[in-house]
Coordinates of C-alpha atoms and ligand atoms in Angstrom, one line a residue:
Chain A
M1 CA -5.2 -17.5 -2.0
P2 CA -4.4 -19.2 -5.3
A3 CA -2.2 -17.2 -7.6
A4 CA -4.8 -16.7 -10.3
G5 CA -7.4 -15.5 -7.8
A6 CA -5.1 -13.0 -6.3
I7 CA -4.0 -11.7 -9.6
L8 CA -7.6 -11.3 -10.8
S9 CA -8.7 -9.5 -7.6
V10 CA -5.8 -7.1 -7.8
S11 CA -6.4 -6.4 -11.5
R12 CA -10.1 -5.9 -11.0
N13 CA -9.3 -3.3 -8.4
A14 CA -6.7 -1.6 -10.6
Y15 CA -9.3 -1.4 -13.4
R16 CA -11.8 0.0 -11.0
E17 CA -9.3 2.7 -9.9
A18 CA -8.6 3.7 -13.5
I19 CA -12.4 3.8 -14.2
R20 CA -13.0 6.0 -11.2
D21 CA -10.1 8.3 -12.2
R22 CA -11.8 11.0 -14.1
I23 CA -8.7 11.4 -16.2
L24 CA -9.6 8.4 -18.2
F25 CA -13.0 9.7 -19.1
S26 CA -11.6 13.0 -20.2
L27 CA -9.1 11.2 -22.4
L28 CA -11.9 9.2 -24.0
F29 CA -13.9 12.3 -24.5
F30 CA -10.9 13.9 -26.1
A31 CA -10.5 10.9 -28.5
V32 CA -14.1 10.9 -29.6
L33 CA -13.7 14.6 -30.2
M34 CA -10.6 14.0 -32.4
V35 CA -12.3 11.4 -34.5
G36 CA -15.2 13.7 -34.9
A37 CA -12.9 16.5 -36.0
A38 CA -11.3 14.1 -38.5
V39 CA -14.7 13.3 -40.0
L40 CA -15.5 17.0 -40.2
F41 CA -12.2 17.8 -42.0
S42 CA -12.6 14.9 -44.5
Q43 CA -16.1 16.2 -45.3
M44 CA -14.9 19.8 -45.8
S45 CA -12.0 19.2 -48.2
F46 CA -12.3 17.0 -51.2
G47 CA -8.6 15.9 -51.1
I48 CA -8.8 14.2 -47.7
S49 CA -9.5 10.5 -48.0
A50 CA -9.7 7.4 -45.9
D51 CA -6.0 7.0 -45.5
S52 CA -5.4 10.4 -43.8
L53 CA -8.4 9.8 -41.5
I54 CA -7.0 6.4 -40.5
N55 CA -3.5 7.7 -40.1
F56 CA -4.7 10.5 -38.0
S57 CA -7.0 8.4 -35.8
L58 CA -4.4 5.7 -35.3
A59 CA -1.9 8.3 -34.2
A60 CA -4.4 9.8 -31.8
I61 CA -5.3 6.3 -30.3
T62 CA -1.6 5.6 -29.9
L63 CA -0.9 8.9 -28.3
L64 CA -3.7 8.6 -25.8
G65 CA -2.7 5.0 -25.0
V66 CA 0.8 6.1 -24.4
I67 CA -0.3 8.8 -22.0
I68 CA -2.4 6.3 -20.1
A69 CA 0.3 3.7 -20.0
V70 CA 3.0 6.1 -18.9
F71 CA 1.2 8.2 -16.5
L72 CA -0.9 5.5 -14.8
G73 CA 1.8 2.9 -15.2
N74 CA 4.5 4.9 -13.7
Q75 CA 2.7 5.2 -10.4
L76 CA 1.2 1.7 -10.3
V77 CA 3.7 0.6 -7.7
S78 CA 5.3 3.8 -6.4
K79 CA 2.0 5.4 -5.4
E80 CA 1.0 2.4 -3.4
I81 CA 4.4 2.4 -1.6
E82 CA 4.3 6.1 -1.0
R83 CA 0.7 6.2 0.3
R84 CA 1.4 2.9 2.1
T85 CA -1.8 1.3 0.7
L86 CA 0.5 -1.6 -0.1
Y87 CA 1.1 -2.4 3.6
T88 CA -2.4 -3.8 4.2
L89 CA -2.5 -5.4 0.7
L90 CA 0.7 -7.4 1.1
A91 CA -0.2 -8.5 4.6
H92 CA -2.9 -10.5 2.8
P93 CA -2.2 -13.8 1.1
V94 CA -1.0 -12.0 -2.1
R95 CA 2.6 -12.5 -3.2
R96 CA 4.4 -9.4 -4.3
T97 CA 4.9 -10.8 -7.9
H98 CA 1.2 -11.5 -8.1
F99 CA 0.5 -8.0 -7.0
L100 CA 2.6 -6.7 -9.9
L101 CA 1.0 -9.1 -12.4
G102 CA -2.4 -8.0 -11.2
K103 CA -1.6 -4.3 -11.5
F104 CA -0.2 -5.0 -15.0
A105 CA -3.3 -6.9 -16.1
G106 CA -5.6 -4.3 -14.7
L107 CA -3.9 -1.5 -16.6
V108 CA -3.7 -3.5 -19.9
W109 CA -7.3 -4.3 -19.6
T110 CA -8.0 -0.5 -19.1
L111 CA -6.0 0.1 -22.3
V112 CA -8.0 -2.6 -24.1
V113 CA -11.3 -1.1 -23.2
N114 CA -10.0 2.4 -24.0
C115 CA -8.5 1.5 -27.4
G116 CA -11.5 -0.7 -28.2
L117 CA -13.9 2.2 -27.7
M118 CA -11.7 4.5 -29.7
G119 CA -11.5 1.8 -32.4
V120 CA -15.2 1.6 -32.5
A121 CA -15.4 5.4 -32.9
L122 CA -12.9 5.1 -35.8
F123 CA -14.9 2.4 -37.6
L124 CA -18.1 4.5 -37.2
A125 CA -16.3 7.5 -38.6
L126 CA -15.1 5.4 -41.6
L127 CA -18.5 4.0 -42.2
Y128 CA -19.9 7.4 -42.4
V129 CA -17.2 8.9 -44.6
L130 CA -16.2 6.0 -46.9
P131 CA -18.6 3.1 -46.4
A132 CA -17.3 1.2 -49.5
H133 CA -13.7 1.0 -48.2
V134 CA -14.5 -0.4 -44.8
A135 CA -15.3 -3.9 -46.0
A136 CA -12.0 -4.1 -47.9
G137 CA -9.8 -2.8 -45.1
E138 CA -11.3 -3.8 -41.8
W139 CA -9.0 -6.6 -41.1
S140 CA -5.8 -4.6 -41.6
L141 CA -7.3 -1.9 -39.4
L142 CA -8.1 -4.4 -36.7
A143 CA -4.5 -5.7 -36.9
A144 CA -3.2 -2.2 -36.6
L145 CA -5.3 -1.6 -33.5
Y146 CA -4.1 -5.0 -32.1
F147 CA -0.5 -3.9 -32.7
I148 CA -1.1 -0.7 -30.9
L149 CA -2.3 -2.6 -28.0
L150 CA 0.7 -4.9 -28.0
A151 CA 3.0 -1.9 -28.0
L152 CA 1.1 -0.3 -25.2
A153 CA 1.3 -3.6 -23.1
V154 CA 5.1 -3.5 -23.6
L155 CA 5.2 0.1 -22.6
T156 CA 3.1 -0.6 -19.5
A157 CA 5.5 -3.4 -18.5
I158 CA 8.4 -1.0 -18.8
A159 CA 6.6 1.7 -16.8
L160 CA 5.9 -0.8 -14.1
L161 CA 9.5 -2.0 -14.0
F162 CA 10.7 1.6 -13.6
S163 CA 7.9 2.2 -11.1
C164 CA 9.5 -0.4 -8.8
F165 CA 12.6 1.7 -8.1
A166 CA 12.2 5.2 -9.5
S167 CA 9.9 8.1 -8.4
P168 CA 6.8 8.6 -10.6
V169 CA 8.4 11.6 -12.4
L170 CA 11.6 9.8 -13.2
A171 CA 9.8 6.6 -14.2
A172 CA 7.6 8.7 -16.6
V173 CA 10.7 10.3 -18.1
F174 CA 12.5 7.0 -18.5
T175 CA 9.5 5.3 -20.1
L176 CA 8.7 8.1 -22.5
A177 CA 12.4 8.3 -23.5
L178 CA 12.3 4.5 -24.2
F179 CA 9.2 4.9 -26.2
V180 CA 10.7 7.5 -28.4
I181 CA 14.0 5.7 -28.8
G182 CA 12.2 2.4 -29.3
N183 CA 10.5 3.8 -32.4
F184 CA 13.9 4.3 -34.0
D185 CA 15.2 1.0 -32.9
D186 CA 15.6 -0.3 -36.5
N187 CA 17.6 2.7 -37.4
L188 CA 19.9 2.1 -34.5
R189 CA 20.4 -1.5 -35.6
A190 CA 21.0 -0.5 -39.2
L191 CA 23.5 2.1 -37.9
G192 CA 25.3 -0.6 -35.9
E193 CA 25.4 -3.0 -38.9
S194 CA 26.8 -0.5 -41.2
S195 CA 29.3 0.9 -38.7
R196 CA 33.0 0.3 -39.5
Q197 CA 34.0 0.5 -35.8
W198 CA 33.8 -3.0 -34.4
L199 CA 33.1 -2.1 -30.8
G200 CA 30.7 0.8 -31.5
G201 CA 28.9 -1.2 -34.2
H202 CA 28.3 -4.2 -32.0
L203 CA 27.3 -2.0 -29.0
A204 CA 24.7 -0.4 -31.2
I205 CA 23.4 -3.7 -32.3
W206 CA 23.2 -5.1 -28.8
I207 CA 21.5 -2.0 -27.4
S208 CA 19.0 -2.2 -30.3
Y209 CA 18.1 -5.8 -29.2
V210 CA 17.7 -4.8 -25.5
L211 CA 15.6 -1.7 -26.3
P212 CA 11.9 -2.4 -27.2
N213 CA 11.3 -2.2 -30.9
F214 CA 8.2 -0.2 -31.3
G215 CA 8.7 0.4 -35.0
D216 CA 7.6 -3.1 -35.9
F217 CA 4.2 -2.5 -34.2
N218 CA 3.5 0.5 -36.4
V219 CA 1.6 -0.5 -39.5
A220 CA -0.4 2.6 -39.9
T221 CA 0.8 3.2 -43.4
A222 CA -0.2 -0.3 -44.5
A223 CA -3.5 -0.1 -42.7
S224 CA -4.4 3.3 -44.2
H225 CA -4.0 1.9 -47.6
F226 CA -5.9 -1.2 -46.8
M227 CA -3.0 -3.5 -47.5
P228 CA -3.3 -6.9 -45.9
I229 CA -1.1 -7.6 -42.9
G230 CA 0.4 -11.0 -42.9
W231 CA -0.1 -13.7 -40.2
R232 CA 3.6 -14.0 -39.9
L233 CA 4.0 -10.4 -38.7
I234 CA 1.0 -10.8 -36.4
G235 CA 2.5 -14.0 -34.9
L236 CA 6.0 -12.5 -34.5
N237 CA 4.7 -9.3 -33.0
T238 CA 2.6 -11.2 -30.5
L239 CA 5.5 -13.4 -29.5
Y240 CA 7.8 -10.4 -29.2
A241 CA 5.4 -8.5 -27.0
L242 CA 4.8 -11.6 -24.8
V243 CA 8.5 -12.2 -24.3
Y244 CA 9.3 -8.5 -23.7
C245 CA 6.5 -8.1 -21.1
G246 CA 7.5 -11.4 -19.5
V247 CA 11.2 -10.4 -19.1
A248 CA 10.3 -6.9 -17.9
L249 CA 7.8 -8.2 -15.3
A250 CA 10.2 -10.9 -14.2
I251 CA 12.9 -8.3 -13.5
A252 CA 10.3 -6.1 -11.7
G253 CA 9.3 -9.1 -9.6
A254 CA 12.9 -9.9 -8.7
I255 CA 13.5 -6.4 -7.6
F256 CA 10.3 -6.0 -5.8
E257 CA 10.1 -9.4 -4.0
N258 CA 12.8 -8.5 -1.5
K259 CA 12.4 -4.7 -1.3
D260 CA 12.0 -3.1 2.1
L261 CA 8.8 -1.0 2.1
K262 CA 9.7 2.3 3.8
Chain B
M1 CA 1.2 -23.0 21.6
V2 CA 3.2 -19.9 20.8
A3 CA 1.6 -17.3 18.5
I4 CA 4.7 -15.3 17.8
E5 CA 8.3 -16.0 18.6
C6 CA 11.2 -13.8 17.6
Q7 CA 14.8 -15.0 17.8
G8 CA 17.6 -12.4 17.6
L9 CA 15.5 -10.2 15.3
T10 CA 17.7 -7.3 14.2
K11 CA 17.1 -4.6 11.6
D12 CA 19.6 -2.0 10.3
F13 CA 18.4 0.8 8.2
H14 CA 20.9 2.4 5.9
V15 CA 20.6 6.2 5.9
G16 CA 22.5 8.8 3.9
F17 CA 22.7 9.3 0.2
W18 CA 26.3 8.8 -0.8
R19 CA 28.0 7.1 2.2
K20 CA 25.3 4.9 3.7
R21 CA 25.7 4.2 7.3
P22 CA 23.6 1.7 9.2
V23 CA 21.2 2.7 11.9
R24 CA 20.1 -0.1 14.2
A25 CA 16.3 0.2 14.6
L26 CA 15.9 -3.2 16.3
D27 CA 18.6 -5.1 18.2
A28 CA 18.4 -8.8 18.7
L29 CA 14.9 -8.9 19.8
E30 CA 13.8 -12.1 21.7
L31 CA 10.1 -12.2 22.1
E32 CA 7.4 -14.8 22.8
V33 CA 3.7 -14.2 22.6
A34 CA 1.5 -17.0 23.7
E35 CA -1.7 -18.0 21.9
G36 CA -4.8 -16.4 23.2
E37 CA -3.2 -13.5 25.0
I38 CA -3.3 -9.8 24.6
F39 CA 0.2 -8.6 24.2
G40 CA 1.2 -4.9 24.4
L41 CA 4.3 -3.6 22.6
L42 CA 5.3 -0.5 24.5
G43 CA 8.0 2.1 23.9
H44 CA 8.5 5.8 23.2
N45 CA 8.6 7.3 19.7
G46 CA 11.3 5.6 17.6
A47 CA 11.7 2.7 20.0
G48 CA 11.2 0.1 17.2
K49 CA 7.6 -1.0 17.6
T50 CA 6.6 -0.4 14.1
T51 CA 9.8 -1.9 12.8
T52 CA 9.1 -5.1 14.8
I53 CA 5.6 -5.3 13.4
K54 CA 6.7 -4.6 9.8
L55 CA 9.3 -7.4 10.2
L56 CA 6.7 -9.8 11.3
L57 CA 4.6 -9.0 8.3
R58 CA 7.5 -9.2 5.9
L59 CA 7.0 -5.6 4.7
I60 CA 10.7 -5.2 5.6
F61 CA 13.3 -8.0 5.9
P62 CA 15.5 -8.6 8.9
T63 CA 19.2 -7.9 8.9
S64 CA 19.6 -11.0 11.0
G65 CA 17.5 -13.2 13.2
T66 CA 14.3 -15.2 12.5
A67 CA 10.7 -15.2 13.7
R68 CA 7.8 -17.7 13.6
I69 CA 4.1 -17.0 13.7
L70 CA 1.6 -19.7 14.7
G71 CA 4.4 -22.2 14.6
R72 CA 5.2 -21.4 10.9
P73 CA 8.1 -19.5 9.5
L74 CA 7.3 -16.0 8.2
G75 CA 6.1 -16.0 4.6
A76 CA 4.6 -19.5 4.8
P77 CA 1.9 -19.6 2.2
D78 CA -1.0 -20.4 4.5
L79 CA 0.0 -17.9 7.1
A80 CA -1.2 -14.5 5.8
A81 CA -4.9 -15.5 5.7
R82 CA -4.7 -16.1 9.4
I83 CA -3.3 -12.7 10.3
G84 CA -5.2 -9.4 10.5
Y85 CA -3.0 -6.2 10.3
L86 CA -3.7 -2.6 11.0
P87 CA -0.8 -0.4 10.0
E88 CA 0.2 2.8 11.8
N89 CA -1.6 5.9 10.4
P90 CA -3.4 3.8 7.8
Y91 CA -4.3 5.2 4.4
F92 CA -6.6 3.4 1.9
Y93 CA -7.7 3.7 -1.7
D94 CA -9.7 6.8 -1.5
Y95 CA -11.7 6.1 -4.6
L96 CA -13.5 3.3 -2.8
K97 CA -16.4 3.4 -0.4
C98 CA -15.7 2.0 3.1
R99 CA -17.7 -1.1 2.4
E100 CA -16.1 -1.7 -0.9
L101 CA -12.6 -1.5 0.7
V102 CA -13.4 -3.9 3.4
E103 CA -15.0 -6.3 0.9
Y104 CA -11.9 -6.1 -1.3
Y105 CA -9.7 -7.1 1.6
A106 CA -12.1 -9.9 2.5
E107 CA -11.8 -11.1 -1.1
L108 CA -8.0 -11.0 -0.8
A109 CA -8.1 -12.9 2.4
G110 CA -10.1 -15.6 0.8
V111 CA -13.6 -15.0 2.2
P112 CA -16.1 -16.8 -0.2
A113 CA -17.8 -14.4 -2.6
G114 CA -21.3 -15.0 -1.2
E115 CA -20.3 -13.9 2.3
R116 CA -18.1 -10.9 1.6
R117 CA -20.7 -8.2 1.7
A118 CA -22.3 -9.5 5.0
R119 CA -18.9 -9.9 6.6
A120 CA -17.8 -6.4 5.6
Q121 CA -21.0 -4.9 6.9
E122 CA -20.7 -6.8 10.1
A123 CA -17.0 -5.7 10.6
L124 CA -17.8 -2.1 9.9
A125 CA -20.8 -2.1 12.3
R126 CA -18.5 -3.7 14.9
V127 CA -16.1 -0.7 14.7
G128 CA -19.0 1.9 14.9
M129 CA -19.1 2.6 11.1
A130 CA -22.6 1.3 10.5
E131 CA -23.9 4.7 9.4
A132 CA -21.0 5.6 7.1
M133 CA -20.6 2.3 5.2
E134 CA -21.4 3.8 1.8
Q135 CA -19.2 6.9 2.3
P136 CA -16.2 7.2 0.1
L137 CA -12.9 7.0 2.0
R138 CA -12.0 10.3 0.4
K139 CA -14.6 12.0 2.7
C140 CA -13.7 10.1 5.9
S141 CA -12.1 11.8 8.9
K142 CA -8.9 10.5 10.5
G143 CA -10.8 8.6 13.2
M144 CA -13.1 7.1 10.6
V145 CA -10.2 5.8 8.5
Q146 CA -8.7 4.3 11.6
R147 CA -12.0 2.5 12.2
V148 CA -12.2 1.2 8.7
G149 CA -8.6 0.0 9.2
L150 CA -9.7 -2.0 12.2
A151 CA -12.6 -3.4 10.2
Q152 CA -10.4 -4.7 7.4
A153 CA -8.1 -6.2 10.1
I154 CA -10.9 -8.4 11.6
V155 CA -13.2 -9.0 8.6
H156 CA -11.7 -12.4 7.8
R157 CA -11.7 -13.5 11.5
P158 CA -8.0 -13.9 11.9
Q159 CA -6.3 -16.0 14.5
L160 CA -3.8 -13.3 15.2
A161 CA -4.4 -9.6 15.0
I162 CA -1.4 -7.3 14.8
L163 CA -2.5 -3.7 15.4
D164 CA 0.0 -0.8 15.2
E165 CA -1.3 1.9 17.5
P166 CA -5.0 0.9 17.1
M167 CA -6.2 3.7 19.4
S168 CA -4.4 6.6 17.7
G169 CA -6.6 9.3 16.2
L170 CA -9.7 8.1 18.1
D171 CA -11.7 10.1 20.6
P172 CA -12.0 8.8 24.2
A173 CA -15.2 6.8 23.4
G174 CA -13.5 5.3 20.4
R175 CA -10.5 4.3 22.5
A176 CA -12.8 2.5 24.9
E177 CA -14.5 0.8 22.0
V178 CA -11.2 -0.4 20.6
R179 CA -10.3 -1.8 24.0
D180 CA -13.6 -3.7 24.1
L181 CA -13.0 -4.9 20.6
I182 CA -9.6 -6.3 21.5
L183 CA -11.0 -8.0 24.6
E184 CA -13.7 -9.5 22.4
L185 CA -11.2 -10.8 19.9
R186 CA -9.4 -12.6 22.7
Q187 CA -12.7 -14.1 24.0
Q188 CA -13.2 -15.5 20.5
G189 CA -9.8 -17.2 20.8
A190 CA -7.7 -14.8 18.8
T191 CA -4.3 -13.6 19.9
V192 CA -3.8 -9.8 19.8
L193 CA -0.4 -8.0 19.5
F194 CA -0.7 -4.2 19.6
S195 CA 1.6 -1.4 20.0
T196 CA 1.1 1.8 21.9
H197 CA 3.0 4.5 23.7
I198 CA 0.1 5.2 26.1
L199 CA 0.5 3.3 29.3
S200 CA -3.1 3.3 30.5
D201 CA -4.3 1.7 27.2
A202 CA -1.9 -1.2 27.8
E203 CA -2.6 -1.4 31.4
Q204 CA -6.3 -1.9 31.0
I205 CA -6.2 -4.8 28.7
C206 CA -2.8 -6.4 28.3
D207 CA -2.0 -9.8 29.7
R208 CA 1.7 -9.2 29.1
V209 CA 3.8 -6.4 27.6
A210 CA 7.2 -5.9 26.1
I211 CA 8.9 -2.6 26.5
L212 CA 11.3 -1.5 23.8
K213 CA 13.9 1.1 24.4
R214 CA 16.0 2.3 21.5
G215 CA 15.5 -0.9 19.6
R216 CA 16.3 -3.1 22.6
L217 CA 14.0 -5.2 24.7
A218 CA 14.0 -3.6 28.2
F219 CA 11.3 -5.7 29.8
A220 CA 8.8 -8.5 28.9
G221 CA 6.3 -9.9 31.2
P222 CA 3.0 -9.2 33.0
L223 CA 2.5 -5.5 33.7
D224 CA 1.9 -6.2 37.5
A225 CA 5.4 -7.6 37.8
V226 CA 7.0 -4.5 36.4
A227 CA 4.7 -2.0 38.0
G228 CA 5.1 -3.7 41.4
R229 CA 1.6 -2.7 42.3
E230 CA 1.8 -4.1 45.9
E231 CA 4.4 -1.7 47.2
S232 CA 3.8 1.0 44.6
E233 CA 3.1 4.6 45.3
I234 CA -0.1 6.4 44.7
E235 CA -0.7 9.6 42.9
I236 CA -3.4 12.0 44.2
V237 CA -4.7 15.0 42.2
F238 CA -6.8 17.4 44.2
R239 CA -7.8 21.1 44.6
E240 CA -7.7 22.7 48.0
R241 CA -10.2 25.3 49.2
A242 CA -8.7 28.7 49.1
G243 CA -10.4 32.0 49.9
G244 CA -14.0 30.8 49.4
G245 CA -13.3 29.1 46.0
L246 CA -11.2 26.2 44.8
G247 CA -7.4 26.6 44.5
L248 CA -5.0 25.3 41.9
V249 CA -4.8 21.7 40.9
R250 CA -2.1 19.9 42.8
R251 CA -0.5 16.6 42.4
E252 CA 1.1 14.5 45.1
T253 CA 2.8 11.1 45.0
I254 CA 2.7 9.3 48.3
A255 CA 3.4 5.8 49.6
A256 CA 0.4 3.4 49.3
A257 CA 0.4 2.9 53.1
E258 CA -0.3 6.6 53.7
L259 CA -3.2 6.8 51.3
W260 CA -6.1 6.8 53.8
S261 CA -4.5 9.2 56.3
R262 CA -3.7 11.6 53.5
L263 CA -7.3 11.4 52.1
E264 CA -8.7 12.0 55.6
A265 CA -6.5 15.1 55.9
L266 CA -7.7 16.4 52.6
R267 CA -11.3 15.8 53.6
A268 CA -10.8 17.8 56.7
K269 CA -9.7 20.6 54.5
Q270 CA -12.7 20.2 52.3
A271 CA -10.4 19.7 49.3
Q272 CA -11.9 18.4 46.0
I273 CA -10.3 15.1 44.9
V274 CA -9.7 15.0 41.2
S275 CA -8.2 11.5 40.9
V276 CA -6.4 8.8 42.8
N277 CA -4.2 6.5 40.8
P278 CA -1.4 4.0 41.3
A279 CA 1.8 5.8 40.3
R280 CA 3.5 3.0 38.4
R281 CA 6.8 4.4 39.4
R282 CA 9.1 1.7 38.0
L283 CA 7.2 1.3 34.8
E284 CA 7.4 5.0 34.1
D285 CA 11.1 4.8 34.9
L286 CA 11.6 2.1 32.4
F287 CA 9.5 3.9 29.9
R288 CA 11.1 7.2 30.3
A289 CA 13.8 8.2 27.9
E290 CA 17.2 9.6 28.9
P291 CA 17.2 13.4 29.1
A292 CA 18.8 13.7 25.6
E293 CA 16.0 11.7 24.1
R294 CA 13.2 13.3 26.0
A295 CA 12.5 15.9 23.5
A296 CA 11.8 13.2 20.9
G297 CA 9.9 11.0 23.2
R298 CA 7.7 13.7 24.8
G299 CA 4.3 12.6 25.6
A300 CA 5.2 9.1 26.3
G301 CA 3.4 7.9 29.4
Q302 CA 1.1 10.8 29.5
G303 CA -2.3 11.2 27.9
N304 CA -5.3 9.2 28.6
Ligands
LIG1 N1 12.6 3.5 6.6 C1 13.5 3.9 7.5 N2 14.7 4.4 7.2 C2 15.6 4.7 8.2 N3 15.3 4.7 9.5 C3 14.1 4.2 9.9 C4 13.1 3.7 8.9 N4 12.1 3.3 9.6 C5 12.4 3.4 10.9 N5 13.6 4.0 11.1 C6 14.2 4.2 12.4 O1 14.1 3.1 13.2 C7 13.8 3.5 14.5 C8 12.6 2.8 15.0 O2 11.4 3.3 14.3 P1 10.0 2.7 14.5 O3 9.1 3.3 13.4 O4 10.0 1.3 14.7 O5 9.5 3.4 15.9 P2 8.2 3.2 16.7 O6 8.5 2.6 18.0 O7 7.2 2.7 15.9 O8 7.9 4.8 17.0 P3 6.5 5.6 17.0 O9 5.9 5.5 18.4 O10 6.9 7.0 16.7 O11 5.6 5.0 16.0 C9 13.7 5.0 14.5 O12 14.9 5.5 15.0 C10 13.6 5.4 13.1 O13 14.2 6.6 12.8
LIG2 MG1 5.4 3.3 15.2

């Protein structure tokens, strides 16, 4: 079976699995509820404006996306090994690397659908609360959603990498830890650059380059004030996410390609 | 042509957490399975049957040695589509319906989109799952899952079927159906390699067998050769009349030449004959584990 066909088949099935998992629906329900609550709150108090609604909603979308990426991503591979569903799959003309890519694509597509629906909910809420502002800020809001998706794709790739050799619980802990640290990546680099210790400083800088930089994907402040987001940043973030996912998946593939399935 | 050939296939597993020590699961296996035959892989629990099969499918990788399937080295790109595989104690995506699962595997095996549904239904009907096609796997019994596993192994009409304990978990009727299925596959030109630890299953359908013992090949060839049917002994199970009713079940092993005289004697006593079977002495001996292993290998050679 050609590579693209195998990857597509596996990803379609991964998406089907996520859809049939009721967890996904409850998360979505939760998200709609949160946006609804935000609208209610902004209606009740005069002080609350579009920016707090947007900030709050983007944070909610990110949080739910992270939950999906970490808790579905961390078992993408390990669950199939443990339950031995992988045996029959890999006996088919599907290369192990293609299996990984298919799983990755399936989960990213799940995240796209999920974030897309939540984004639509956010737009509707904004239209309802502050229709005048939407026209001005929709592009920066769209860019903010796109960046969230890029960050979630990177997170999924990391979860998948850990899933290749760690148990689901450990993989989830590692991935979450990296997500938290990755949000302070710039601080780490700044720390390294200002450090007087040569070794410690350089170590901090190197580590900051290896760790995923999630801070750059966070433009909630700009988006909530309807400030334009430049094409340069969009391009750079896209490139960064592509390269990071590529490297993480390549390492995962290299580990997984010659692994004994117990 | 040769369907499967193994040369010095060896597999060490490393056990222990800190100081890993190797455990040899398979030791320099030399094996040849001819195209179009039904080949049985026999051995007691832990003999290395599953290890051999997983090596052939590249689910695990050999410590040393090589193998070829259908004349191609393992992992050749066009090979997988020509093999059907049923794992031991299969487990499948339980969020799918039986038909969806078999269709998915047909898709992966490269069956054209237009044919998948019909082929999946045909394969499921073939294994006696016609009524339960739309049932989610979550709600399937063990035997039903086993049948679905067989269906996905044959849905793409493979040239070689590798089945790891295909009869396990099935009721007696199901076992017979699987035997028929295997015979039918051969009739259609396919080669079948299957593992079992139940002698009679192998005896009824295998052209040749290999017997593994603690990871080593103990015998390979036609079953008749090892069983030595000609001069073999015969096992009679019967119940004698005692005090108006039937007595306890008794089992005797006698030389084949004595069979008729012994049966005459039993008839004279109005005993009820339960069964008369070739005793397969030598095969049982080969099969039987040493006393120390016997606990682990209990049940080998018995059953139906
Ligand atoms: N993943 C593993 N790690 C360590 N040892 C293993 C592993 N898999 C198998 N073994 C060992 O290899 C040997 C052969 O196991 P295998 O599963 O091939 O036996 P089998 O013939 O299929 O037995 P059964 O009839 O019980 O299925 C056993 O001693 C087993 O303990
Ligand atoms: Mg086994």
